[in-house]
Amino acid sequence: MKRVILFIVGRSGSGKDLLAEMLKGRGVSKVISYTTRPLRKGEKLGQNHWHVPLEGFEKPKDTFAYTIYGEHHYYTTDCQILSAPEIKSYIVDEDGVLYAKERQKLEKYKNVIPVYIKIDVSEETLKNRGISSERIARDKGRVGNIPNDKYDYVISNNGTPQELIKQGEHILKDVCKKHNINLQNYKI
């Protein structure tokens, strides 16, 4: 079975979770990362992240994607990625994409597909979306360290959630076509 993983990248408030949840509703499995970051208000263990303690943290040997954001570690393992189903999504930052792309030299990791969600909104809009000033400031130094041409897909989220969902459905259809995956397995 061919496995494809959509790496969803974008700054805080860009719509990464919305896109991943839409894909999940269409039958795409969402990979839940491990993190040393405590859960945020409204997050649920196993739905947003799996928590691991920061004290004594060591990156697992079977790490598929890895990054540090702020002072916290985020990662996913080979087992999470290489198990069924055919298409999965994973929310990650640019460093996580680069880490996974390095591993693409190995045959079993060939199908990492980075999707970048770009937004051009004010800080006020981000704050209205529930993004803290700290996260907004942190993003200013991080987002954009991979040129757009290194992503398989670049989509814009300056419109409505429905427009983002429509772009996500287009990506899902295109990925199925390019990788000979039966589109009927997904609810579009």
PDB file of C-alpha atoms in Angstrom:
ATOM      1  CA  MET A   1       0.000   0.000   0.000  1.00  0.00           C
ATOM      2  CA  LYS A   2       1.294   3.430  -0.936  1.00  0.00           C
ATOM      3  CA  ARG A   3       1.328   5.871   1.976  1.00  0.00           C
ATOM      4  CA  VAL A   4       1.251   9.623   1.587  1.00  0.00           C
ATOM      5  CA  ILE A   5       1.572  12.185   4.350  1.00  0.00           C
ATOM      6  CA  LEU A   6       0.457  15.769   3.938  1.00  0.00           C
ATOM      7  CA  PHE A   7       2.636  18.015   6.103  1.00  0.00           C
ATOM      8  CA  ILE A   8       0.494  21.043   6.905  1.00  0.00           C
ATOM      9  CA  VAL A   9       2.592  24.139   7.592  1.00  0.00           C
ATOM     10  CA  GLY A  10       1.705  27.735   8.408  1.00  0.00           C
ATOM     11  CA  ARG A  11       1.952  30.330  11.099  1.00  0.00           C
ATOM     12  CA  SER A  12      -0.334  30.360  14.114  1.00  0.00           C
ATOM     13  CA  GLY A  13      -3.886  31.210  13.083  1.00  0.00           C
ATOM     14  CA  SER A  14      -3.402  30.215   9.428  1.00  0.00           C
ATOM     15  CA  GLY A  15      -5.964  27.406   9.494  1.00  0.00           C
ATOM     16  CA  LYS A  16      -3.760  24.331   9.935  1.00  0.00           C
ATOM     17  CA  ASP A  17      -6.143  22.692  12.403  1.00  0.00           C
ATOM     18  CA  LEU A  18      -9.161  23.563  10.252  1.00  0.00           C
ATOM     19  CA  LEU A  19      -7.550  21.956   7.200  1.00  0.00           C
ATOM     20  CA  ALA A  20      -6.469  18.849   9.155  1.00  0.00           C
ATOM     21  CA  GLU A  21      -9.936  18.443  10.676  1.00  0.00           C
ATOM     22  CA  MET A  22     -11.595  18.869   7.264  1.00  0.00           C
ATOM     23  CA  LEU A  23      -9.309  16.189   5.831  1.00  0.00           C
ATOM     24  CA  LYS A  24     -10.069  13.935   8.807  1.00  0.00           C
ATOM     25  CA  GLY A  25     -13.786  14.349   8.095  1.00  0.00           C
ATOM     26  CA  ARG A  26     -13.101  13.172   4.536  1.00  0.00           C
ATOM     27  CA  GLY A  27     -11.289  10.007   5.707  1.00  0.00           C
ATOM     28  CA  VAL A  28      -7.688  11.237   5.984  1.00  0.00           C
ATOM     29  CA  SER A  29      -6.092  10.110   9.231  1.00  0.00           C
ATOM     30  CA  LYS A  30      -4.631  12.896  11.385  1.00  0.00           C
ATOM     31  CA  VAL A  31      -1.291  12.090  13.008  1.00  0.00           C
ATOM     32  CA  ILE A  32      -1.158  13.333  16.611  1.00  0.00           C
ATOM     33  CA  SER A  33       2.282  14.594  17.574  1.00  0.00           C
ATOM     34  CA  TYR A  34       4.089  14.050  20.817  1.00  0.00           C
ATOM     35  CA  THR A  35       5.130  17.212  22.634  1.00  0.00           C
ATOM     36  CA  THR A  36       6.712  18.410  25.824  1.00  0.00           C
ATOM     37  CA  ARG A  37       4.366  21.443  25.733  1.00  0.00           C
ATOM     38  CA  PRO A  38       1.518  21.433  28.238  1.00  0.00           C
ATOM     39  CA  LEU A  39      -1.963  21.334  26.743  1.00  0.00           C
ATOM     40  CA  ARG A  40      -3.480  24.720  25.914  1.00  0.00           C
ATOM     41  CA  LYS A  41      -6.949  25.724  27.043  1.00  0.00           C
ATOM     42  CA  GLY A  42      -9.504  23.704  25.087  1.00  0.00           C
ATOM     43  CA  GLU A  43      -7.026  21.055  23.901  1.00  0.00           C
ATOM     44  CA  LYS A  44      -7.557  17.386  24.681  1.00  0.00           C
ATOM     45  CA  LEU A  45      -4.886  14.767  25.251  1.00  0.00           C
ATOM     46  CA  GLY A  46      -4.724  12.443  22.257  1.00  0.00           C
ATOM     47  CA  GLN A  47      -6.812  14.768  20.112  1.00  0.00           C
ATOM     48  CA  ASN A  48      -4.331  17.638  19.814  1.00  0.00           C
ATOM     49  CA  HIS A  49      -1.097  16.139  21.180  1.00  0.00           C
ATOM     50  CA  TRP A  50       0.330  13.324  23.248  1.00  0.00           C
ATOM     51  CA  HIS A  51       2.211  14.783  26.199  1.00  0.00           C
ATOM     52  CA  VAL A  52       5.689  13.643  27.202  1.00  0.00           C
ATOM     53  CA  PRO A  53       7.642  15.153  30.103  1.00  0.00           C
ATOM     54  CA  LEU A  54      10.325  17.732  29.309  1.00  0.00           C
ATOM     55  CA  GLU A  55      12.530  16.572  32.163  1.00  0.00           C
ATOM     56  CA  GLY A  56      15.009  14.026  30.810  1.00  0.00           C
ATOM     57  CA  PHE A  57      13.602  14.300  27.275  1.00  0.00           C
ATOM     58  CA  GLU A  58      15.576  12.534  24.545  1.00  0.00           C
ATOM     59  CA  LYS A  59      14.460  12.388  20.928  1.00  0.00           C
ATOM     60  CA  PRO A  60      13.363   8.808  20.142  1.00  0.00           C
ATOM     61  CA  LYS A  61      15.474   6.843  17.666  1.00  0.00           C
ATOM     62  CA  ASP A  62      12.430   6.169  15.453  1.00  0.00           C
ATOM     63  CA  THR A  63      11.563   9.862  15.051  1.00  0.00           C
ATOM     64  CA  PHE A  64      10.059  10.638  11.645  1.00  0.00           C
ATOM     65  CA  ALA A  65       9.650  14.422  11.992  1.00  0.00           C
ATOM     66  CA  TYR A  66      11.050  16.617  14.736  1.00  0.00           C
ATOM     67  CA  THR A  67      11.165  20.276  15.669  1.00  0.00           C
ATOM     68  CA  ILE A  68      11.571  22.603  18.606  1.00  0.00           C
ATOM     69  CA  TYR A  69       9.067  25.439  18.775  1.00  0.00           C
ATOM     70  CA  GLY A  70       9.616  27.882  21.592  1.00  0.00           C
ATOM     71  CA  GLU A  71      11.176  25.729  24.267  1.00  0.00           C
ATOM     72  CA  HIS A  72       9.115  22.636  23.517  1.00  0.00           C
ATOM     73  CA  HIS A  73       9.878  19.520  21.483  1.00  0.00           C
ATOM     74  CA  TYR A  74       7.383  18.174  18.926  1.00  0.00           C
ATOM     75  CA  TYR A  75       7.780  14.907  17.032  1.00  0.00           C
ATOM     76  CA  THR A  76       6.104  11.962  15.380  1.00  0.00           C
ATOM     77  CA  THR A  77       7.410   8.433  15.046  1.00  0.00           C
ATOM     78  CA  ASP A  78       7.927   6.057  12.137  1.00  0.00           C
ATOM     79  CA  CYS A  79       5.147   3.814  13.452  1.00  0.00           C
ATOM     80  CA  GLN A  80       2.624   6.661  13.335  1.00  0.00           C
ATOM     81  CA  ILE A  81       3.576   7.490   9.748  1.00  0.00           C
ATOM     82  CA  LEU A  82       4.206   4.076   8.223  1.00  0.00           C
ATOM     83  CA  SER A  83       1.028   2.378   9.466  1.00  0.00           C
ATOM     84  CA  ALA A  84      -2.229   2.391   7.482  1.00  0.00           C
ATOM     85  CA  PRO A  85      -4.192   4.274   6.074  1.00  0.00           C
ATOM     86  CA  GLU A  86      -3.005   5.506   2.686  1.00  0.00           C
ATOM     87  CA  ILE A  87      -3.203   9.267   3.286  1.00  0.00           C
ATOM     88  CA  LYS A  88      -2.432  11.031   6.555  1.00  0.00           C
ATOM     89  CA  SER A  89      -2.057  14.640   7.609  1.00  0.00           C
ATOM     90  CA  TYR A  90       0.383  16.052  10.126  1.00  0.00           C
ATOM     91  CA  ILE A  91       0.633  19.616  11.391  1.00  0.00           C
ATOM     92  CA  VAL A  92       4.276  20.594  11.580  1.00  0.00           C
ATOM     93  CA  ASP A  93       6.549  23.606  11.233  1.00  0.00           C
ATOM     94  CA  GLU A  94       9.196  24.254   8.595  1.00  0.00           C
ATOM     95  CA  ASP A  95      11.978  22.578  10.578  1.00  0.00           C
ATOM     96  CA  GLY A  96       9.856  19.430  10.873  1.00  0.00           C
ATOM     97  CA  VAL A  97       9.426  19.434   7.088  1.00  0.00           C
ATOM     98  CA  LEU A  98      13.180  19.764   6.574  1.00  0.00           C
ATOM     99  CA  TYR A  99      13.855  16.946   9.055  1.00  0.00           C
ATOM    100  CA  ALA A 100      11.417  14.629   7.266  1.00  0.00           C
ATOM    101  CA  LYS A 101      12.659  15.646   3.798  1.00  0.00           C
ATOM    102  CA  GLU A 102      16.172  14.567   4.831  1.00  0.00           C
ATOM    103  CA  ARG A 103      14.751  11.131   5.560  1.00  0.00           C
ATOM    104  CA  GLN A 104      13.126  10.950   2.114  1.00  0.00           C
ATOM    105  CA  LYS A 105      16.423   9.617   0.843  1.00  0.00           C
ATOM    106  CA  LEU A 106      15.208   6.305   2.261  1.00  0.00           C
ATOM    107  CA  GLU A 107      12.679   4.521   0.052  1.00  0.00           C
ATOM    108  CA  LYS A 108       9.988   4.047   2.699  1.00  0.00           C
ATOM    109  CA  TYR A 109       9.757   7.798   3.325  1.00  0.00           C
ATOM    110  CA  LYS A 110       9.310   9.006  -0.263  1.00  0.00           C
ATOM    111  CA  ASN A 111       5.830  10.491  -0.015  1.00  0.00           C
ATOM    112  CA  VAL A 112       6.057  13.534   2.249  1.00  0.00           C
ATOM    113  CA  ILE A 113       3.947  16.283   0.657  1.00  0.00           C
ATOM    114  CA  PRO A 114       4.358  19.722   2.262  1.00  0.00           C
ATOM    115  CA  VAL A 115       1.326  22.018   2.110  1.00  0.00           C
ATOM    116  CA  TYR A 116       1.872  25.648   3.115  1.00  0.00           C
ATOM    117  CA  ILE A 117      -1.050  27.791   4.230  1.00  0.00           C
ATOM    118  CA  LYS A 118      -0.187  31.440   3.782  1.00  0.00           C
ATOM    119  CA  ILE A 119      -2.168  34.235   5.342  1.00  0.00           C
ATOM    120  CA  ASP A 120      -1.953  37.981   5.172  1.00  0.00           C
ATOM    121  CA  VAL A 121      -3.935  39.201   8.166  1.00  0.00           C
ATOM    122  CA  SER A 122      -3.350  41.719  10.924  1.00  0.00           C
ATOM    123  CA  GLU A 123      -2.166  40.916  14.436  1.00  0.00           C
ATOM    124  CA  GLU A 124      -5.598  41.963  15.630  1.00  0.00           C
ATOM    125  CA  THR A 125      -7.234  39.322  13.427  1.00  0.00           C
ATOM    126  CA  LEU A 126      -4.844  36.687  14.772  1.00  0.00           C
ATOM    127  CA  LYS A 127      -5.658  37.718  18.341  1.00  0.00           C
ATOM    128  CA  ASN A 128      -9.361  37.484  17.491  1.00  0.00           C
ATOM    129  CA  ARG A 129      -8.646  33.911  16.336  1.00  0.00           C
ATOM    130  CA  GLY A 130      -7.291  33.191  19.829  1.00  0.00           C
ATOM    131  CA  ILE A 131      -3.573  33.446  19.034  1.00  0.00           C
ATOM    132  CA  SER A 132      -1.499  34.860  21.896  1.00  0.00           C
ATOM    133  CA  SER A 133       0.907  37.778  21.430  1.00  0.00           C
ATOM    134  CA  GLU A 134       3.756  35.418  22.382  1.00  0.00           C
ATOM    135  CA  ARG A 135       2.916  32.978  19.562  1.00  0.00           C
ATOM    136  CA  ILE A 136       2.513  35.832  17.058  1.00  0.00           C
ATOM    137  CA  ALA A 137       5.963  37.199  18.003  1.00  0.00           C
ATOM    138  CA  ARG A 138       7.564  33.743  17.814  1.00  0.00           C
ATOM    139  CA  ASP A 139       6.109  33.165  14.350  1.00  0.00           C
ATOM    140  CA  LYS A 140       7.643  36.358  12.968  1.00  0.00           C
ATOM    141  CA  GLY A 141      11.107  34.825  13.253  1.00  0.00           C
ATOM    142  CA  ARG A 142      10.195  31.358  12.045  1.00  0.00           C
ATOM    143  CA  VAL A 143       7.666  31.318   9.237  1.00  0.00           C
ATOM    144  CA  GLY A 144       9.006  31.547   5.722  1.00  0.00           C
ATOM    145  CA  ASN A 145      12.402  29.879   6.101  1.00  0.00           C
ATOM    146  CA  ILE A 146      11.478  27.493   3.280  1.00  0.00           C
ATOM    147  CA  PRO A 147      10.850  29.088  -0.133  1.00  0.00           C
ATOM    148  CA  ASN A 148       7.330  28.544  -1.495  1.00  0.00           C
ATOM    149  CA  ASP A 149       8.691  26.516  -4.417  1.00  0.00           C
ATOM    150  CA  LYS A 150       9.818  23.806  -1.972  1.00  0.00           C
ATOM    151  CA  TYR A 151       6.190  23.075  -1.076  1.00  0.00           C
ATOM    152  CA  ASP A 152       4.068  20.784  -3.208  1.00  0.00           C
ATOM    153  CA  TYR A 153       1.076  23.030  -2.529  1.00  0.00           C
ATOM    154  CA  VAL A 154       0.765  26.639  -1.377  1.00  0.00           C
ATOM    155  CA  ILE A 155      -2.734  27.770  -0.525  1.00  0.00           C
ATOM    156  CA  SER A 156      -4.075  31.061   0.777  1.00  0.00           C
ATOM    157  CA  ASN A 157      -6.366  31.480   3.765  1.00  0.00           C
ATOM    158  CA  ASN A 158      -7.293  35.136   3.469  1.00  0.00           C
ATOM    159  CA  GLY A 159     -10.931  34.341   2.758  1.00  0.00           C
ATOM    160  CA  THR A 160     -13.589  32.241   4.416  1.00  0.00           C
ATOM    161  CA  PRO A 161     -13.154  28.846   6.075  1.00  0.00           C
ATOM    162  CA  GLN A 162     -15.213  27.390   3.215  1.00  0.00           C
ATOM    163  CA  GLU A 163     -12.650  28.670   0.696  1.00  0.00           C
ATOM    164  CA  LEU A 164      -9.837  26.982   2.641  1.00  0.00           C
ATOM    165  CA  ILE A 165     -11.845  23.746   2.762  1.00  0.00           C
ATOM    166  CA  LYS A 166     -12.424  23.900  -0.999  1.00  0.00           C
ATOM    167  CA  GLN A 167      -8.666  24.272  -1.570  1.00  0.00           C
ATOM    168  CA  GLY A 168      -8.047  21.320   0.767  1.00  0.00           C
ATOM    169  CA  GLU A 169     -10.492  19.163  -1.181  1.00  0.00           C
ATOM    170  CA  HIS A 170      -8.695  20.094  -4.408  1.00  0.00           C
ATOM    171  CA  ILE A 171      -5.376  18.993  -2.871  1.00  0.00           C
ATOM    172  CA  LEU A 172      -6.898  15.683  -1.728  1.00  0.00           C
ATOM    173  CA  LYS A 173      -8.245  14.987  -5.227  1.00  0.00           C
ATOM    174  CA  ASP A 174      -4.906  15.910  -6.804  1.00  0.00           C
ATOM    175  CA  VAL A 175      -2.897  13.743  -4.378  1.00  0.00           C
ATOM    176  CA  CYS A 176      -5.159  10.753  -5.087  1.00  0.00           C
ATOM    177  CA  LYS A 177      -4.712  11.249  -8.828  1.00  0.00           C
ATOM    178  CA  LYS A 178      -0.917  11.714  -8.693  1.00  0.00           C
ATOM    179  CA  HIS A 179      -0.356   8.739  -6.377  1.00  0.00           C
ATOM    180  CA  ASN A 180      -2.917   6.357  -7.901  1.00  0.00           C
ATOM    181  CA  ILE A 181      -5.014   6.267  -4.739  1.00  0.00           C
ATOM    182  CA  ASN A 182      -8.708   5.474  -5.039  1.00  0.00           C
ATOM    183  CA  LEU A 183     -10.557   8.763  -4.461  1.00  0.00           C
ATOM    184  CA  GLN A 184     -13.699   6.797  -3.568  1.00  0.00           C
ATOM    185  CA  ASN A 185     -12.020   5.987  -0.230  1.00  0.00           C
ATOM    186  CA  TYR A 186     -12.432   9.656   0.707  1.00  0.00           C
ATOM    187  CA  LYS A 187     -15.628  11.625   1.225  1.00  0.00           C
ATOM    188  CA  ILE A 188     -15.504  14.405  -1.344  1.00  0.00           C
TER     189      ILE A 188
END
